[in-house]
Amino acid sequence: MKKQYDLIVIGAGASGLTAAATAGQSGRSVLLIEHNSQPARKVFVSGAGKCNFSNKFVSSNHYFSKNPHFCKSALAGFSYQDLIHHLDKACIPWQEREEGKLFAFSSGAIRSFLVERAKKANVDILLEIPFFTLEKKSEIFSLNCCAGNFFSKNVLIASGGISYPALGATDIGYRLAKQFGLDVIQPEPALVSLNWGGHIPVDFSGLSGVSVFVHIKTGKICKQGMLLFTPQGISGPVVLQLSLYWQAGQMIEIDFLPQTDLFSILKKHRQAKEKKRLQSILSDYLPLRLARCFVSVLDSKDKDIPLSAMSDKSFNQMDKMIKHFRFIPEKTGGWSKAEVTKGGVDVDCLSSSTMESRKVSGLYFSGEVLDITGELGGFNLHWAFASGFAVGKAVCNKYK
């Protein structure tokens, strides 16, 4: 094994492997180190074993960052078509699903593809490197670990975020960024469930596992999709999406019957002098257990009388509760439930085209360690590929 390399990559995830392979294919010598015993562990578990690797609608509009324009250059340099081209060459089957999501049939196949691509590019890979030090003297970085001392003019930190701690996620990327004088925006769990906080007007206990289509919003952000009740709060695709934009202390509003004029429906049934009760009507539109929860907040006299005898006041109460249910989450489901990390290395410290630090020549960052977080649907893995490709290409260009 060499001692001197053109590029040292810290982190063998999707971004680090892509950068290493891109540089190696152009003849650059690359060393990649990883503290886990296996590379790309997060890729392996993504998509419940299927791997949502990208999305047909990749654009900056699907990413959250302090600087929302930063990701545009890297995304323009590596499209979903570029990724599909590589997968087709490797004979890896894939399919398009709803909302442009691109899935492989096996997460293991994607991981093997990334690793084999790096090996074919003659990348040296060191696994199970738990500790190391990184210093820069003059123009050379020195990495000291249990496998020896290694040197390079270029180092990429692609160590990921701190979501999925069970897979070995650490904050090493943020610590290295701070060591070299870069700013780090406070990391937070994202694409994560939300927990009820304090008093909520409806007792939803016992609804765990019940799902319903909703519109949900916080601030000016509104999303629509399936909400899933959990023992602690709410989850499901639409909640995970909204969690990316939610800030602690911010109100959330849920419309459990979007595109339905509930008040008018109730008045229509009353005018027909039907003997049906409110729960029976609501259960035509909502899961029965959820309908019962909403009815339970009414005064006892209104729970048991026919709809024809109910007042506008009760109708308004139901309409407000179901169409404008508001609460402030106590907290998120935390790091163990989060799919990704929001926040990270401040991208204003980097070049948007190369991912190189503006303060430290030869120091690069890519992937989830950066303050670039994608929505649910393959956007985060695509960012890992695109930013890794940008670094690999930038390093190659230095030696032309």
Short mmCIF file of N, CA and C in Angstrom, two decimals, residues 40-135:
data_model
loop_
_atom_site.label_atom_id
_atom_site.label_comp_id
_atom_site.label_asym_id
_atom_site.label_seq_id
_atom_site.Cartn_x
_atom_site.Cartn_y
_atom_site.Cartn_z
N ALA A 40 -20.66 1.49 2.84
CA ALA A 40 -22.02 1.84 2.38
C ALA A 40 -23.12 1.11 3.15
N ARG A 41 -23.02 1.09 4.47
CA ARG A 41 -24.03 0.39 5.28
C ARG A 41 -25.40 1.05 5.17
N LYS A 42 -25.41 2.38 5.08
CA LYS A 42 -26.70 3.09 4.99
C LYS A 42 -27.38 2.83 3.66
N VAL A 43 -26.59 2.71 2.60
CA VAL A 43 -27.15 2.37 1.29
C VAL A 43 -27.81 0.99 1.36
N PHE A 44 -27.17 0.08 2.07
CA PHE A 44 -27.63 -1.30 2.14
C PHE A 44 -29.01 -1.43 2.78
N VAL A 45 -29.32 -0.55 3.74
CA VAL A 45 -30.61 -0.65 4.43
C VAL A 45 -31.66 0.30 3.86
N SER A 46 -31.29 1.12 2.88
CA SER A 46 -32.23 2.13 2.37
C SER A 46 -33.36 1.49 1.58
N GLY A 47 -34.51 2.15 1.64
CA GLY A 47 -35.65 1.70 0.86
C GLY A 47 -36.15 0.33 1.23
N ALA A 48 -35.97 -0.05 2.51
CA ALA A 48 -36.41 -1.37 2.99
C ALA A 48 -35.82 -2.48 2.13
N GLY A 49 -34.54 -2.29 1.75
CA GLY A 49 -33.86 -3.32 0.96
C GLY A 49 -33.97 -3.14 -0.53
N LYS A 50 -34.69 -2.11 -0.98
CA LYS A 50 -34.87 -1.88 -2.42
C LYS A 50 -34.02 -0.74 -2.94
N CYS A 51 -33.76 0.28 -2.13
CA CYS A 51 -32.90 1.41 -2.44
C CYS A 51 -33.51 2.39 -3.44
N ASN A 52 -34.08 3.44 -2.91
CA ASN A 52 -34.58 4.56 -3.72
C ASN A 52 -33.39 5.46 -4.02
N PHE A 53 -32.71 5.18 -5.15
CA PHE A 53 -31.39 5.76 -5.39
C PHE A 53 -31.42 7.15 -6.03
N SER A 54 -32.57 7.55 -6.60
CA SER A 54 -32.63 8.87 -7.23
C SER A 54 -34.08 9.21 -7.54
N ASN A 55 -34.29 10.30 -8.27
CA ASN A 55 -35.63 10.74 -8.61
C ASN A 55 -35.59 11.49 -9.94
N LYS A 56 -36.58 11.24 -10.78
CA LYS A 56 -36.64 11.90 -12.09
C LYS A 56 -36.77 13.41 -11.99
N PHE A 57 -37.24 13.88 -10.84
CA PHE A 57 -37.50 15.32 -10.70
C PHE A 57 -36.46 16.00 -9.81
N VAL A 58 -35.24 15.49 -9.83
CA VAL A 58 -34.16 16.10 -9.05
C VAL A 58 -33.97 17.55 -9.48
N SER A 59 -34.03 18.45 -8.50
CA SER A 59 -33.74 19.87 -8.72
C SER A 59 -33.52 20.50 -7.37
N SER A 60 -33.02 21.72 -7.36
CA SER A 60 -32.74 22.40 -6.09
C SER A 60 -34.00 22.64 -5.28
N ASN A 61 -35.18 22.60 -5.93
CA ASN A 61 -36.44 22.84 -5.22
C ASN A 61 -36.74 21.78 -4.17
N HIS A 62 -36.06 20.64 -4.26
CA HIS A 62 -36.32 19.53 -3.34
C HIS A 62 -35.27 19.43 -2.24
N TYR A 63 -34.49 20.50 -2.05
CA TYR A 63 -33.44 20.48 -1.04
C TYR A 63 -33.59 21.64 -0.07
N PHE A 64 -33.25 21.38 1.18
CA PHE A 64 -33.33 22.38 2.24
C PHE A 64 -31.92 22.75 2.68
N SER A 65 -31.63 24.03 2.77
CA SER A 65 -30.30 24.50 3.16
C SER A 65 -30.37 25.97 3.53
N LYS A 66 -29.42 26.40 4.33
CA LYS A 66 -29.27 27.84 4.59
C LYS A 66 -29.03 28.58 3.28
N ASN A 67 -28.32 27.93 2.36
CA ASN A 67 -28.06 28.48 1.03
C ASN A 67 -28.71 27.56 -0.01
N PRO A 68 -29.98 27.80 -0.37
CA PRO A 68 -30.70 26.87 -1.25
C PRO A 68 -30.18 26.81 -2.67
N HIS A 69 -29.30 27.74 -3.05
CA HIS A 69 -28.77 27.74 -4.42
C HIS A 69 -27.49 26.92 -4.56
N PHE A 70 -26.87 26.58 -3.44
CA PHE A 70 -25.56 25.94 -3.48
C PHE A 70 -25.57 24.63 -4.27
N CYS A 71 -26.62 23.84 -4.13
CA CYS A 71 -26.62 22.50 -4.72
C CYS A 71 -26.81 22.50 -6.24
N LYS A 72 -27.17 23.63 -6.83
CA LYS A 72 -27.52 23.66 -8.25
C LYS A 72 -26.40 23.20 -9.16
N SER A 73 -25.18 23.63 -8.89
CA SER A 73 -24.06 23.31 -9.77
C SER A 73 -23.77 21.81 -9.79
N ALA A 74 -23.70 21.21 -8.63
CA ALA A 74 -23.41 19.77 -8.56
C ALA A 74 -24.53 18.95 -9.18
N LEU A 75 -25.78 19.35 -8.93
CA LEU A 75 -26.91 18.62 -9.51
C LEU A 75 -26.91 18.73 -11.04
N ALA A 76 -26.52 19.88 -11.55
CA ALA A 76 -26.45 20.07 -13.00
C ALA A 76 -25.34 19.20 -13.60
N GLY A 77 -24.31 18.94 -12.82
CA GLY A 77 -23.17 18.17 -13.32
C GLY A 77 -23.35 16.68 -13.26
N PHE A 78 -24.40 16.23 -12.57
CA PHE A 78 -24.64 14.78 -12.47
C PHE A 78 -26.14 14.55 -12.36
N SER A 79 -26.76 14.19 -13.46
CA SER A 79 -28.22 14.03 -13.52
C SER A 79 -28.62 12.60 -13.18
N TYR A 80 -29.92 12.40 -13.03
CA TYR A 80 -30.39 11.03 -12.79
C TYR A 80 -30.13 10.15 -14.01
N GLN A 81 -30.12 10.76 -15.21
CA GLN A 81 -29.80 9.99 -16.43
C GLN A 81 -28.36 9.49 -16.39
N ASP A 82 -27.45 10.32 -15.85
CA ASP A 82 -26.05 9.88 -15.73
C ASP A 82 -25.96 8.66 -14.83
N LEU A 83 -26.68 8.68 -13.74
CA LEU A 83 -26.65 7.57 -12.80
C LEU A 83 -27.25 6.31 -13.42
N ILE A 84 -28.38 6.47 -14.10
CA ILE A 84 -29.02 5.33 -14.76
C ILE A 84 -28.10 4.72 -15.80
N HIS A 85 -27.36 5.56 -16.51
CA HIS A 85 -26.41 5.08 -17.51
C HIS A 85 -25.39 4.13 -16.88
N HIS A 86 -24.87 4.52 -15.72
CA HIS A 86 -23.90 3.66 -15.03
C HIS A 86 -24.54 2.36 -14.56
N LEU A 87 -25.77 2.44 -14.06
CA LEU A 87 -26.45 1.23 -13.58
C LEU A 87 -26.78 0.29 -14.74
N ASP A 88 -27.20 0.86 -15.86
CA ASP A 88 -27.50 0.02 -17.03
C ASP A 88 -26.24 -0.68 -17.54
N LYS A 89 -25.12 0.03 -17.54
CA LYS A 89 -23.85 -0.58 -17.96
C LYS A 89 -23.46 -1.73 -17.04
N ALA A 90 -23.82 -1.60 -15.77
CA ALA A 90 -23.50 -2.64 -14.80
C ALA A 90 -24.59 -3.72 -14.73
N CYS A 91 -25.59 -3.60 -15.60
CA CYS A 91 -26.69 -4.57 -15.68
C CYS A 91 -27.45 -4.68 -14.36
N ILE A 92 -27.67 -3.54 -13.71
CA ILE A 92 -28.44 -3.51 -12.47
C ILE A 92 -29.86 -3.05 -12.79
N PRO A 93 -30.86 -3.91 -12.58
CA PRO A 93 -32.24 -3.53 -12.91
C PRO A 93 -32.79 -2.49 -11.95
N TRP A 94 -33.68 -1.67 -12.46
CA TRP A 94 -34.30 -0.62 -11.65
C TRP A 94 -35.69 -0.34 -12.21
N GLN A 95 -36.48 0.43 -11.46
CA GLN A 95 -37.81 0.77 -11.94
C GLN A 95 -38.21 2.16 -11.43
N GLU A 96 -39.10 2.80 -12.18
CA GLU A 96 -39.64 4.08 -11.75
C GLU A 96 -40.96 3.83 -11.04
N ARG A 97 -41.13 4.52 -9.90
CA ARG A 97 -42.37 4.41 -9.15
C ARG A 97 -43.04 5.78 -9.07
N GLU A 98 -44.01 5.90 -8.18
CA GLU A 98 -44.80 7.13 -8.07
C GLU A 98 -43.90 8.32 -7.78
N GLU A 99 -44.31 9.47 -8.27
CA GLU A 99 -43.63 10.75 -8.04
C GLU A 99 -42.18 10.74 -8.51
N GLY A 100 -41.89 9.95 -9.54
CA GLY A 100 -40.56 9.94 -10.14
C GLY A 100 -39.50 9.21 -9.35
N LYS A 101 -39.89 8.48 -8.31
CA LYS A 101 -38.89 7.76 -7.49
C LYS A 101 -38.27 6.62 -8.29
N LEU A 102 -36.95 6.53 -8.25
CA LEU A 102 -36.23 5.48 -8.96
C LEU A 102 -35.70 4.47 -7.94
N PHE A 103 -36.12 3.23 -8.10
CA PHE A 103 -35.76 2.16 -7.17
C PHE A 103 -34.96 1.07 -7.86
N ALA A 104 -33.98 0.55 -7.16
CA ALA A 104 -33.33 -0.68 -7.57
C ALA A 104 -34.15 -1.83 -6.98
N PHE A 105 -33.94 -3.03 -7.47
CA PHE A 105 -34.64 -4.18 -6.91
C PHE A 105 -33.89 -4.73 -5.70
N SER A 106 -32.67 -4.21 -5.48
CA SER A 106 -31.87 -4.69 -4.36
C SER A 106 -30.91 -3.60 -3.91
N SER A 107 -30.98 -3.25 -2.62
CA SER A 107 -30.02 -2.30 -2.07
C SER A 107 -28.61 -2.88 -2.10
N GLY A 108 -28.54 -4.19 -1.92
CA GLY A 108 -27.24 -4.85 -1.97
C GLY A 108 -26.57 -4.70 -3.32
N ALA A 109 -27.38 -4.69 -4.38
CA ALA A 109 -26.81 -4.53 -5.72
C ALA A 109 -26.21 -3.15 -5.90
N ILE A 110 -26.87 -2.13 -5.33
CA ILE A 110 -26.33 -0.77 -5.42
C ILE A 110 -25.03 -0.66 -4.62
N ARG A 111 -25.01 -1.24 -3.44
CA ARG A 111 -23.78 -1.20 -2.65
C ARG A 111 -22.65 -1.92 -3.38
N SER A 112 -22.93 -3.08 -3.91
CA SER A 112 -21.89 -3.83 -4.64
C SER A 112 -21.40 -3.05 -5.84
N PHE A 113 -22.33 -2.39 -6.52
CA PHE A 113 -21.97 -1.57 -7.68
C PHE A 113 -20.98 -0.46 -7.28
N LEU A 114 -21.27 0.23 -6.18
CA LEU A 114 -20.41 1.32 -5.73
C LEU A 114 -19.03 0.81 -5.32
N VAL A 115 -19.01 -0.29 -4.60
CA VAL A 115 -17.73 -0.83 -4.12
C VAL A 115 -16.90 -1.38 -5.28
N GLU A 116 -17.53 -2.13 -6.16
CA GLU A 116 -16.80 -2.72 -7.29
C GLU A 116 -16.27 -1.64 -8.23
N ARG A 117 -17.06 -0.59 -8.39
CA ARG A 117 -16.62 0.52 -9.25
C ARG A 117 -15.35 1.16 -8.68
N ALA A 118 -15.30 1.31 -7.36
CA ALA A 118 -14.11 1.88 -6.73
C ALA A 118 -12.92 0.92 -6.85
N LYS A 119 -13.16 -0.35 -6.67
CA LYS A 119 -12.07 -1.33 -6.77
C LYS A 119 -11.51 -1.39 -8.19
N LYS A 120 -12.39 -1.33 -9.17
CA LYS A 120 -11.93 -1.35 -10.57
C LYS A 120 -11.12 -0.11 -10.90
N ALA A 121 -11.34 0.96 -10.15
CA ALA A 121 -10.59 2.20 -10.35
C ALA A 121 -9.31 2.21 -9.51
N ASN A 122 -8.97 1.03 -8.95
CA ASN A 122 -7.73 0.85 -8.17
C ASN A 122 -7.68 1.69 -6.90
N VAL A 123 -8.86 1.91 -6.32
CA VAL A 123 -8.92 2.62 -5.03
C VAL A 123 -8.51 1.67 -3.91
N ASP A 124 -7.61 2.11 -3.06
CA ASP A 124 -7.24 1.34 -1.88
C ASP A 124 -8.26 1.63 -0.78
N ILE A 125 -8.85 0.57 -0.24
CA ILE A 125 -9.91 0.72 0.77
C ILE A 125 -9.45 0.12 2.09
N LEU A 126 -9.50 0.92 3.14
CA LEU A 126 -9.18 0.46 4.48
C LEU A 126 -10.44 0.53 5.34
N LEU A 127 -10.90 -0.62 5.83
CA LEU A 127 -12.07 -0.68 6.69
C LEU A 127 -11.65 -0.84 8.15
N GLU A 128 -12.59 -0.62 9.04
CA GLU A 128 -12.37 -0.76 10.49
C GLU A 128 -11.20 0.11 10.96
N ILE A 129 -11.27 1.38 10.59
CA ILE A 129 -10.30 2.37 11.07
C ILE A 129 -11.04 3.25 12.07
N PRO A 130 -11.05 2.88 13.35
CA PRO A 130 -11.89 3.58 14.33
C PRO A 130 -11.42 4.98 14.69
N PHE A 131 -10.10 5.18 14.69
CA PHE A 131 -9.56 6.48 15.09
C PHE A 131 -8.45 6.91 14.13
N PHE A 132 -8.35 8.21 13.95
CA PHE A 132 -7.26 8.74 13.14
C PHE A 132 -7.09 10.21 13.48
N THR A 133 -5.97 10.75 13.11
CA THR A 133 -5.75 12.19 13.21
C THR A 133 -5.46 12.73 11.81
N LEU A 134 -5.86 13.96 11.58
CA LEU A 134 -5.65 14.59 10.29
C LEU A 134 -5.06 15.97 10.52
N GLU A 135 -3.93 16.22 9.91
CA GLU A 135 -3.26 17.51 10.02
C GLU A 135 -2.82 17.99 8.65
#
